[in-house]
Short mmCIF file of C-alpha atoms and ligand atoms in Angstrom, two decimals:
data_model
loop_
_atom_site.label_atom_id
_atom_site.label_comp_id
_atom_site.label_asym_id
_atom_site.label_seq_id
_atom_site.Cartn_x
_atom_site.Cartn_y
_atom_site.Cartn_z
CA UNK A 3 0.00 0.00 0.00
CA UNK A 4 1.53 3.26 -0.51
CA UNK A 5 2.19 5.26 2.19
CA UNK A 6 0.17 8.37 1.68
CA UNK A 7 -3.17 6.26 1.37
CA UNK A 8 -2.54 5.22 5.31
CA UNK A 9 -2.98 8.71 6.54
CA UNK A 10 -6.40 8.84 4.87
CA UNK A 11 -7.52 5.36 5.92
CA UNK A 12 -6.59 6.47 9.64
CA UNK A 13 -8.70 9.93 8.92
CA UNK A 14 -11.72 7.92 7.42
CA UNK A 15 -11.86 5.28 10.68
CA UNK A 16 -11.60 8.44 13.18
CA UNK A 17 -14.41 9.57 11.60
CA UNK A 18 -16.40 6.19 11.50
CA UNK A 19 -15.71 5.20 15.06
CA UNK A 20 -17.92 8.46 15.72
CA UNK A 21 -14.90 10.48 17.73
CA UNK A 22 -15.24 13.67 15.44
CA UNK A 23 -19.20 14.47 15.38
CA UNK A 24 -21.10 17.62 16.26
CA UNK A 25 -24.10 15.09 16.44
CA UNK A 26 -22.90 13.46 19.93
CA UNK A 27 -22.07 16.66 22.72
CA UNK A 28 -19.51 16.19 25.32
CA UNK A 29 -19.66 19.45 27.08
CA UNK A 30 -22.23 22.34 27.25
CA UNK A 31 -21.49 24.41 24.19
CA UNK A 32 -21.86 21.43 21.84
CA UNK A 33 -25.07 20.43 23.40
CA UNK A 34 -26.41 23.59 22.83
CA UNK A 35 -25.43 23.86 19.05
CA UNK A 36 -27.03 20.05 18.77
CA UNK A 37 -30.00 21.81 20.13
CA UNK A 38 -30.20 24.98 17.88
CA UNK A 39 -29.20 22.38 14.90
CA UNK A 40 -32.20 20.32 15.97
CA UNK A 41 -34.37 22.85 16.36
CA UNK A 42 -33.54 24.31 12.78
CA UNK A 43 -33.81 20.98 11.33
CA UNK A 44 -36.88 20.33 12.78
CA UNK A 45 -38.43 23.37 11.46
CA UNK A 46 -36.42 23.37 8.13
CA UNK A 47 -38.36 19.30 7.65
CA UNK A 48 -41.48 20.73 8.59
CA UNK A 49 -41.75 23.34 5.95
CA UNK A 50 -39.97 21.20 2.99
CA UNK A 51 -42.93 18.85 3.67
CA UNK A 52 -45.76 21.33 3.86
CA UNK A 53 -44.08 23.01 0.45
CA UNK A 54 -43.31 19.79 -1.39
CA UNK A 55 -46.94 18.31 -0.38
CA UNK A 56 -48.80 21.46 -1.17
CA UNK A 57 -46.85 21.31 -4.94
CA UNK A 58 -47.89 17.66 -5.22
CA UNK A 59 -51.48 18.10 -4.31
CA UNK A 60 -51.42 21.35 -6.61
CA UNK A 61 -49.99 18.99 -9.73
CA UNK A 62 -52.19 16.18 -9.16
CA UNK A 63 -55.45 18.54 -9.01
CA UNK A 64 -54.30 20.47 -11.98
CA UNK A 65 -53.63 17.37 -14.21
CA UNK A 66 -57.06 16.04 -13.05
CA UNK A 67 -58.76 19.10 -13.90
CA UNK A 68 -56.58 19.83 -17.06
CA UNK A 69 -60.26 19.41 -19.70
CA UNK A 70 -62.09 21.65 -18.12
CA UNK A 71 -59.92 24.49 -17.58
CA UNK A 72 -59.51 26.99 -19.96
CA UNK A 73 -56.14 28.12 -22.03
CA UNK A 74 -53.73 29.73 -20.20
CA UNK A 75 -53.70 32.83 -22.15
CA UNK A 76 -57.30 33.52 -21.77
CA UNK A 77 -57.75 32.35 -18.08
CA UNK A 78 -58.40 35.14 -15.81
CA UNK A 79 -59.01 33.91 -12.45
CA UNK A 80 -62.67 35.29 -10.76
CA UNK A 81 -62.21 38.29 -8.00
CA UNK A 82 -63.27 35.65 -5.17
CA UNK A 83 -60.18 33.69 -6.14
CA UNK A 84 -57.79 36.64 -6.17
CA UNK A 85 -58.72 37.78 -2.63
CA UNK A 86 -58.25 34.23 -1.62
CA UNK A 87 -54.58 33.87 -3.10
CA UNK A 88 -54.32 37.70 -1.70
CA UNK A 89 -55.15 35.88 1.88
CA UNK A 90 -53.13 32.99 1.48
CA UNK A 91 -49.79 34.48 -0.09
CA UNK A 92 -49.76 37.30 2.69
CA UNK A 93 -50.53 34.91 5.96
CA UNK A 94 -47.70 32.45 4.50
CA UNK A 95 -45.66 35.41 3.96
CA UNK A 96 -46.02 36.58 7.33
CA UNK A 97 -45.87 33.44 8.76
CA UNK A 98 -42.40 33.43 6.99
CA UNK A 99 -41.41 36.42 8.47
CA UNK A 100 -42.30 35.37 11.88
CA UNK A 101 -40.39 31.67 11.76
CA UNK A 102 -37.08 33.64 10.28
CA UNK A 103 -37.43 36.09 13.33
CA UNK A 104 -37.97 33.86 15.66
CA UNK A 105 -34.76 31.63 14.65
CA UNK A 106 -32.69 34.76 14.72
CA UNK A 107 -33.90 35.13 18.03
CA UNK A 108 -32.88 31.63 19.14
CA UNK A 109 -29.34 31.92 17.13
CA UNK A 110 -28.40 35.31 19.01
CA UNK A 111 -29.28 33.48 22.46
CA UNK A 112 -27.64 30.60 22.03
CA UNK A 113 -24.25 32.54 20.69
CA UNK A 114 -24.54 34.50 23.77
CA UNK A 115 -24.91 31.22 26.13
CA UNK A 116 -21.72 29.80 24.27
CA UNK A 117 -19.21 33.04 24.06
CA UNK A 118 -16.76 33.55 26.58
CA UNK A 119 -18.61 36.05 28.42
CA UNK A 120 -20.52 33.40 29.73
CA UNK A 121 -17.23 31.87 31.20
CA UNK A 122 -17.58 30.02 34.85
CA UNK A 123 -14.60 31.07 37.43
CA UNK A 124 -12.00 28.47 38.13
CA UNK A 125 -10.38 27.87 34.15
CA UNK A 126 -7.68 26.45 32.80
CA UNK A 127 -6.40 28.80 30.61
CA UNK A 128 -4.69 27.15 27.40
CA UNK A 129 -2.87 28.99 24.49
CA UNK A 130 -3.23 27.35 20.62
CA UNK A 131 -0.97 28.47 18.08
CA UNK A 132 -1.68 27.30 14.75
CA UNK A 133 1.33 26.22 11.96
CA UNK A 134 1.27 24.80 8.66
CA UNK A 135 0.81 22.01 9.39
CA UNK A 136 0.06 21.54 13.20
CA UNK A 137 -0.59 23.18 16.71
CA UNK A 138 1.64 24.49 19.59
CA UNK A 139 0.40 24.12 22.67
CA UNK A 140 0.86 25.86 26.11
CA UNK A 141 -0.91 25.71 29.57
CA UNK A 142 -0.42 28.96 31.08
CA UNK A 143 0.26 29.23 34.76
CA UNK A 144 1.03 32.26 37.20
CA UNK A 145 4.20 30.30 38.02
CA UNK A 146 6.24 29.85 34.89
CA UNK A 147 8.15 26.48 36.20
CA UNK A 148 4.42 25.32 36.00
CA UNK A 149 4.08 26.57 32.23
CA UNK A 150 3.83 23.01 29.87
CA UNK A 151 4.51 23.18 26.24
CA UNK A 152 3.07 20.28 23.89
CA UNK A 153 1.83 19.66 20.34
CA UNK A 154 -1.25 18.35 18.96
CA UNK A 155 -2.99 16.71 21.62
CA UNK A 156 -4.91 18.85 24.38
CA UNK A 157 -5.19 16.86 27.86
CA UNK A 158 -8.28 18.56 29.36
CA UNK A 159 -10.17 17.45 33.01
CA UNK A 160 -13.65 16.95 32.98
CA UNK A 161 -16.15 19.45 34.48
CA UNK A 162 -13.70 22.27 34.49
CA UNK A 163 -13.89 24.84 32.11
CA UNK A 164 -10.59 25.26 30.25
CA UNK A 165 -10.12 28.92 28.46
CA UNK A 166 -8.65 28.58 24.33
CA UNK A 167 -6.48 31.59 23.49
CA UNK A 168 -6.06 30.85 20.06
CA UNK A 169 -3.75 32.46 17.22
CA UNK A 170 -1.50 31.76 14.65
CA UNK A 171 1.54 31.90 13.69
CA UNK A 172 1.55 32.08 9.66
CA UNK A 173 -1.88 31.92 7.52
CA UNK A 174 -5.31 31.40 9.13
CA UNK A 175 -6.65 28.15 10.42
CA UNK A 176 -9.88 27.08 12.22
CA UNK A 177 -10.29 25.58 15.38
CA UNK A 178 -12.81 22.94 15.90
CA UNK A 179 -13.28 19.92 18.23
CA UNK A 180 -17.30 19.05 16.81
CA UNK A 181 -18.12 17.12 19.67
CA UNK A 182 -17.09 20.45 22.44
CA UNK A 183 -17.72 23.47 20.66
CA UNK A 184 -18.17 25.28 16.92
CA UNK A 185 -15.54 26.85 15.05
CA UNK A 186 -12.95 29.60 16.14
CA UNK A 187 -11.17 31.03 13.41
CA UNK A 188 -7.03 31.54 14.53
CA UNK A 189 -5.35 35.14 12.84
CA UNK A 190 -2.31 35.76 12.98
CA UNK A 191 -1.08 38.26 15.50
CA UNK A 192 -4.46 38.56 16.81
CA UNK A 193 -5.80 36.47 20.44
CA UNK A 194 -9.17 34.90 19.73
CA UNK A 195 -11.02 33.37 22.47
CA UNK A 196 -13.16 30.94 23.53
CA UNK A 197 -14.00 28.69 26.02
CA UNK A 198 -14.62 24.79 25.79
CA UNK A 199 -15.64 22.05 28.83
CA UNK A 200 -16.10 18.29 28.38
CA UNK A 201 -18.73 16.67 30.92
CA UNK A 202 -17.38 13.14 30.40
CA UNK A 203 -14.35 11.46 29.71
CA UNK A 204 -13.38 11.00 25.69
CA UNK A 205 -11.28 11.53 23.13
CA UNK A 206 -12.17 13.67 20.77
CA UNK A 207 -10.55 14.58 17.54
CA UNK A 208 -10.44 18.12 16.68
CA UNK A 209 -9.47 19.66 12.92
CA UNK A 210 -7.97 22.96 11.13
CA UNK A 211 -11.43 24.09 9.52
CA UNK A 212 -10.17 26.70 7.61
CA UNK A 213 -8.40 26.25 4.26
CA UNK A 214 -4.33 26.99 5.02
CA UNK A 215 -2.90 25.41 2.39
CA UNK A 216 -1.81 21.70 1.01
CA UNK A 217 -2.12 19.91 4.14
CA UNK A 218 -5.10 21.60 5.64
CA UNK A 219 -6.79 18.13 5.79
CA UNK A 220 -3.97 16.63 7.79
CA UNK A 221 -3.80 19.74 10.61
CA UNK A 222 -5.72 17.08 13.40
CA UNK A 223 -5.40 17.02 16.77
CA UNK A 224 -6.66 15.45 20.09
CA UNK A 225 -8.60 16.90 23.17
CA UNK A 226 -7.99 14.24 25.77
CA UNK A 227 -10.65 14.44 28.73
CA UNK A 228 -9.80 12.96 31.68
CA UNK A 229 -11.27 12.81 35.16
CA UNK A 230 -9.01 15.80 37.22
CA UNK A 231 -6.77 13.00 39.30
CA UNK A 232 -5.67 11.54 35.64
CA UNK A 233 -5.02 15.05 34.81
CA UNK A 234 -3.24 15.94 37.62
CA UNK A 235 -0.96 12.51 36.86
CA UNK A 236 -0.49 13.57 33.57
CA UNK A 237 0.71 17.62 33.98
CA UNK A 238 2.66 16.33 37.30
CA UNK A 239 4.54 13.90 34.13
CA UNK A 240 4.25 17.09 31.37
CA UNK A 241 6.25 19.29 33.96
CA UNK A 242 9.11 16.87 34.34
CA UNK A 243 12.22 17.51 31.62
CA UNK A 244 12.82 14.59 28.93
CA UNK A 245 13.56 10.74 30.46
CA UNK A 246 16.97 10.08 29.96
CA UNK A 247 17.71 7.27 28.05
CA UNK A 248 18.38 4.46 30.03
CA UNK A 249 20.37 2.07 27.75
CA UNK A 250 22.85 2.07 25.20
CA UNK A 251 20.81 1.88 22.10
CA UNK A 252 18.63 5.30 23.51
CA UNK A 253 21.96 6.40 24.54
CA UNK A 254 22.57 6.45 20.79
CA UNK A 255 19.14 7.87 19.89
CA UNK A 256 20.04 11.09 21.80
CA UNK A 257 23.36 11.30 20.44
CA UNK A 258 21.85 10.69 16.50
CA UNK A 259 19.13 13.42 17.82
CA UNK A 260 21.19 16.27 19.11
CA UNK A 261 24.27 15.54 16.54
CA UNK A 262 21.80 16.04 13.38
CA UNK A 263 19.82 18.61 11.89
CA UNK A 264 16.81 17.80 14.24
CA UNK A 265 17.77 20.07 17.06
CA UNK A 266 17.22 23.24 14.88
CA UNK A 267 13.38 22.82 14.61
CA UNK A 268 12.83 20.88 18.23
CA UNK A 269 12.74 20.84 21.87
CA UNK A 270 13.39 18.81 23.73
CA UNK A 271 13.37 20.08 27.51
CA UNK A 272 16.26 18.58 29.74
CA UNK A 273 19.06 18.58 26.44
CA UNK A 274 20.84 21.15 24.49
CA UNK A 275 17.66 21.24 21.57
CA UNK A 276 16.29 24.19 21.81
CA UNK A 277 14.22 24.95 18.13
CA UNK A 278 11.17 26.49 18.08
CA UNK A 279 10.26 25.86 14.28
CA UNK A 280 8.44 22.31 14.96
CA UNK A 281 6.56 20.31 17.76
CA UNK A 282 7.95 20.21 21.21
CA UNK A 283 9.16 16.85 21.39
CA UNK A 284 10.21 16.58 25.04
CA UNK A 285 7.15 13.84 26.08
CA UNK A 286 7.16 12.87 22.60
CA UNK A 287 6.41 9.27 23.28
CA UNK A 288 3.51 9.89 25.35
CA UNK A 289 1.63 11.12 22.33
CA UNK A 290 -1.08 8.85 20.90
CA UNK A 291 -0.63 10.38 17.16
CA UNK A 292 2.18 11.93 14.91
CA UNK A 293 2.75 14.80 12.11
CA UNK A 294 -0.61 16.36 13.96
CA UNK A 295 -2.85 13.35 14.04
CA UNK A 296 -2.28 12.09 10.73
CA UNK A 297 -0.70 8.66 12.05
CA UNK A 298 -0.81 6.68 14.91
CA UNK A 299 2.20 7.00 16.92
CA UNK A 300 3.58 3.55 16.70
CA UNK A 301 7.73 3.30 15.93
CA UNK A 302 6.72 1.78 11.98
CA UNK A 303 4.74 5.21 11.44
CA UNK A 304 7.70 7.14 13.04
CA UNK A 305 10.37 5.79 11.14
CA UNK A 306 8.59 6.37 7.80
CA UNK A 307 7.71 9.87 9.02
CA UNK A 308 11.58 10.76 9.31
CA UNK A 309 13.06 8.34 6.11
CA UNK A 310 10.34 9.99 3.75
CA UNK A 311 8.15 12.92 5.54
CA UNK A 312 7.40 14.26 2.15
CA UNK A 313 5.78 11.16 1.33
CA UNK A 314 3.54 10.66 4.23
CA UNK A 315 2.36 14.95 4.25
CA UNK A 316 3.59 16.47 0.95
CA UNK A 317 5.00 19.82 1.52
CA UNK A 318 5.09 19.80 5.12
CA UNK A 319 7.99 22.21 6.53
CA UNK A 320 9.59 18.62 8.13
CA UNK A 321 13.38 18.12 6.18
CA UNK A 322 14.56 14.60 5.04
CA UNK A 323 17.36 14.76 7.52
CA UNK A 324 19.83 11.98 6.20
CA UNK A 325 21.01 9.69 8.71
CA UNK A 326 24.18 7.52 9.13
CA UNK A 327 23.75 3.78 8.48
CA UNK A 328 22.52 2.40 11.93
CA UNK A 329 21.30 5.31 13.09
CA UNK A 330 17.35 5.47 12.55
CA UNK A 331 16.81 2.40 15.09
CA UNK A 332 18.67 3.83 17.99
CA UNK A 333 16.93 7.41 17.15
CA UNK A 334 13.73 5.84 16.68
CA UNK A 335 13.99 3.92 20.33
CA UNK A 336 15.27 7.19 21.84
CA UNK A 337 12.00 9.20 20.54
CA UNK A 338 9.71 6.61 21.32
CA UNK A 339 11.00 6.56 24.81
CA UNK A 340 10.63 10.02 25.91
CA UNK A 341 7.23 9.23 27.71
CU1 CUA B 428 -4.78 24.98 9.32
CU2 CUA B 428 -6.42 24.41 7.73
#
């Protein structure tokens, strides 16, 4: 199978296992967009029925009537029938008016319920920065040793509200997790923001929805929502620096890592990498996806992603970086390791 076809198998299953849908809410934003949706479909069904039945009956009368009536150039209809159609067109007209109205009404209230004026005290405040092709991430805290920096995968606990700062850092992208909230458009040098809360525990995939270039379809990521002691575990983890390797082969890995081109684009926190172009890879390992939730994270996917990155994402900003014979294994084990 070639090797970009996986990335869109793994985007089609996501989407069949049902863990990208507006349809099914997780947190009080989405359910009230499911409800507005409903609401307008309801209505919207409603009124294609009454219009498509009332043209039916309309042809079916007409084609039983069609001997008697008269030709259409000479038919004038009788001044009892034009104050009828006079009654009829300006009720449904007004009834029209009323129903559009009315769902204005219902759309302004239910943007106001959503916006982040209606925030709850006690957030998590998290900052999104969009990239071709992927998304920085950083929890902001008071304390800055407490400040985490990740990529493409948002842990979240449940029942809290957690704050999105969002922005970008070249063109504009879209955030959107379906089954949280709607879409929030990210401009660069601009703070948009919003706020998001998942009542129960999930995963749910989240995508760029605004067009930002050749791998717009493959800017995914993950919201992770956990109950608040799981959270706590995992930002107690997030906070430490990188695991040192702990064997020879990793030993290697690090060695291959920090001696090559890598360190230019990536951190990794606890060794001399320091680049800010890519993904912070310091808890690399403890990622459930790679090249922003394009491919599982398993070390086959990994080592394709660095022999041929061009092949899995086409112009992605990721360099072949050419390796020494025996290198990629020990690199590969050192990445995969950084949990
Ligand atoms: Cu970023 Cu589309």
């Amino acid at each position: 199978m070639r090797r970009c076809t996986l990335p869109f198998l793994f985007f089609l299953a996501n989407i069949a296992f049902g863990q990208q849908s507006a349809l099914d809410p997780a947190g009080p934003q989405a359910g009230r967009i499911r409800s507005l949706e409903s609401l307008l479909f309801g209505i919207s069904v409603v009124i294609f029925v009454g219009v498509i039945g009332t043209l039916a009956v309309a042809l079916f009368r007409r084609r039983r009537g069609i001997q008697q009536e008269p030709l259409e150039s000479t038919h004038r209809p009788s001044a009892q029938t034009e104050r009828k159609l006079l009654v009829v067109v300006s009720s449904l007209s007004a009834v029209s008016l009323l129903i559009l109205f009315a769902l204005i009404v219902v759309s302004v209230v239910t943007g106001r319920e959503i916006s982040i004026k209606s925030l709850p005290r006690d957030s998590l405040v998290v900052e999104v920065t969009g990239n071709q092709w992927w998304w920085s991430v950083r929890y902001l805290d008071d304390n800055t040793q407490r400040i985490i920096v990740t990529a493409n995968e948002i842990h979240i606990p449940t029942g809290r509200p957690v704050v999105i700062k969002g922005t970008s850092h070249d063109v504009i992208h879209s955030f959107w997790v379906p089954n949280l909230h709607g879409k929030r458009d990210l401009i660069p040098s601009r703070v948009n923001t919003e706020w998001i809360q998942a009542d129960r525990p999930g995963r749910f995939r989240g995508q760029c929805a605004e067009f930002c270039g050749l791998q717009h379809a493959h800017m995914a990521f993950w919201v992770i929502a956990e109950p608040p002691a799981q959270f706590e575990a995992w930002r107690r983890q997030q906070l430490q620096p990188a695991a040192e390797p702990s064997d020879p082969v990793r030993l290697r890995g690090q060695q291959v890592f920090l001696n090559n081109a890598c360190v230019l684009c990536h951190t990794i926190q606890g060794t001399t990498a320091a680049g800010q172009n890519g993904p912070d890879l310091t808890h690399f390992g403890s990622r459930q996806t790679i090249a922003a939730g394009t491919l599982p994270n398993t070390i086959g996917n990994l080592g394709g992603w660095i022999t041929d990155p061009q092949t899995v994402k086409p112009g992605n900003h990721m360099p072949q970086v050419p390796l020494a014979p025996g290198d990629e294994q020990p690199l590969l084990a050192y990445l995969e390791g950084l949990k």
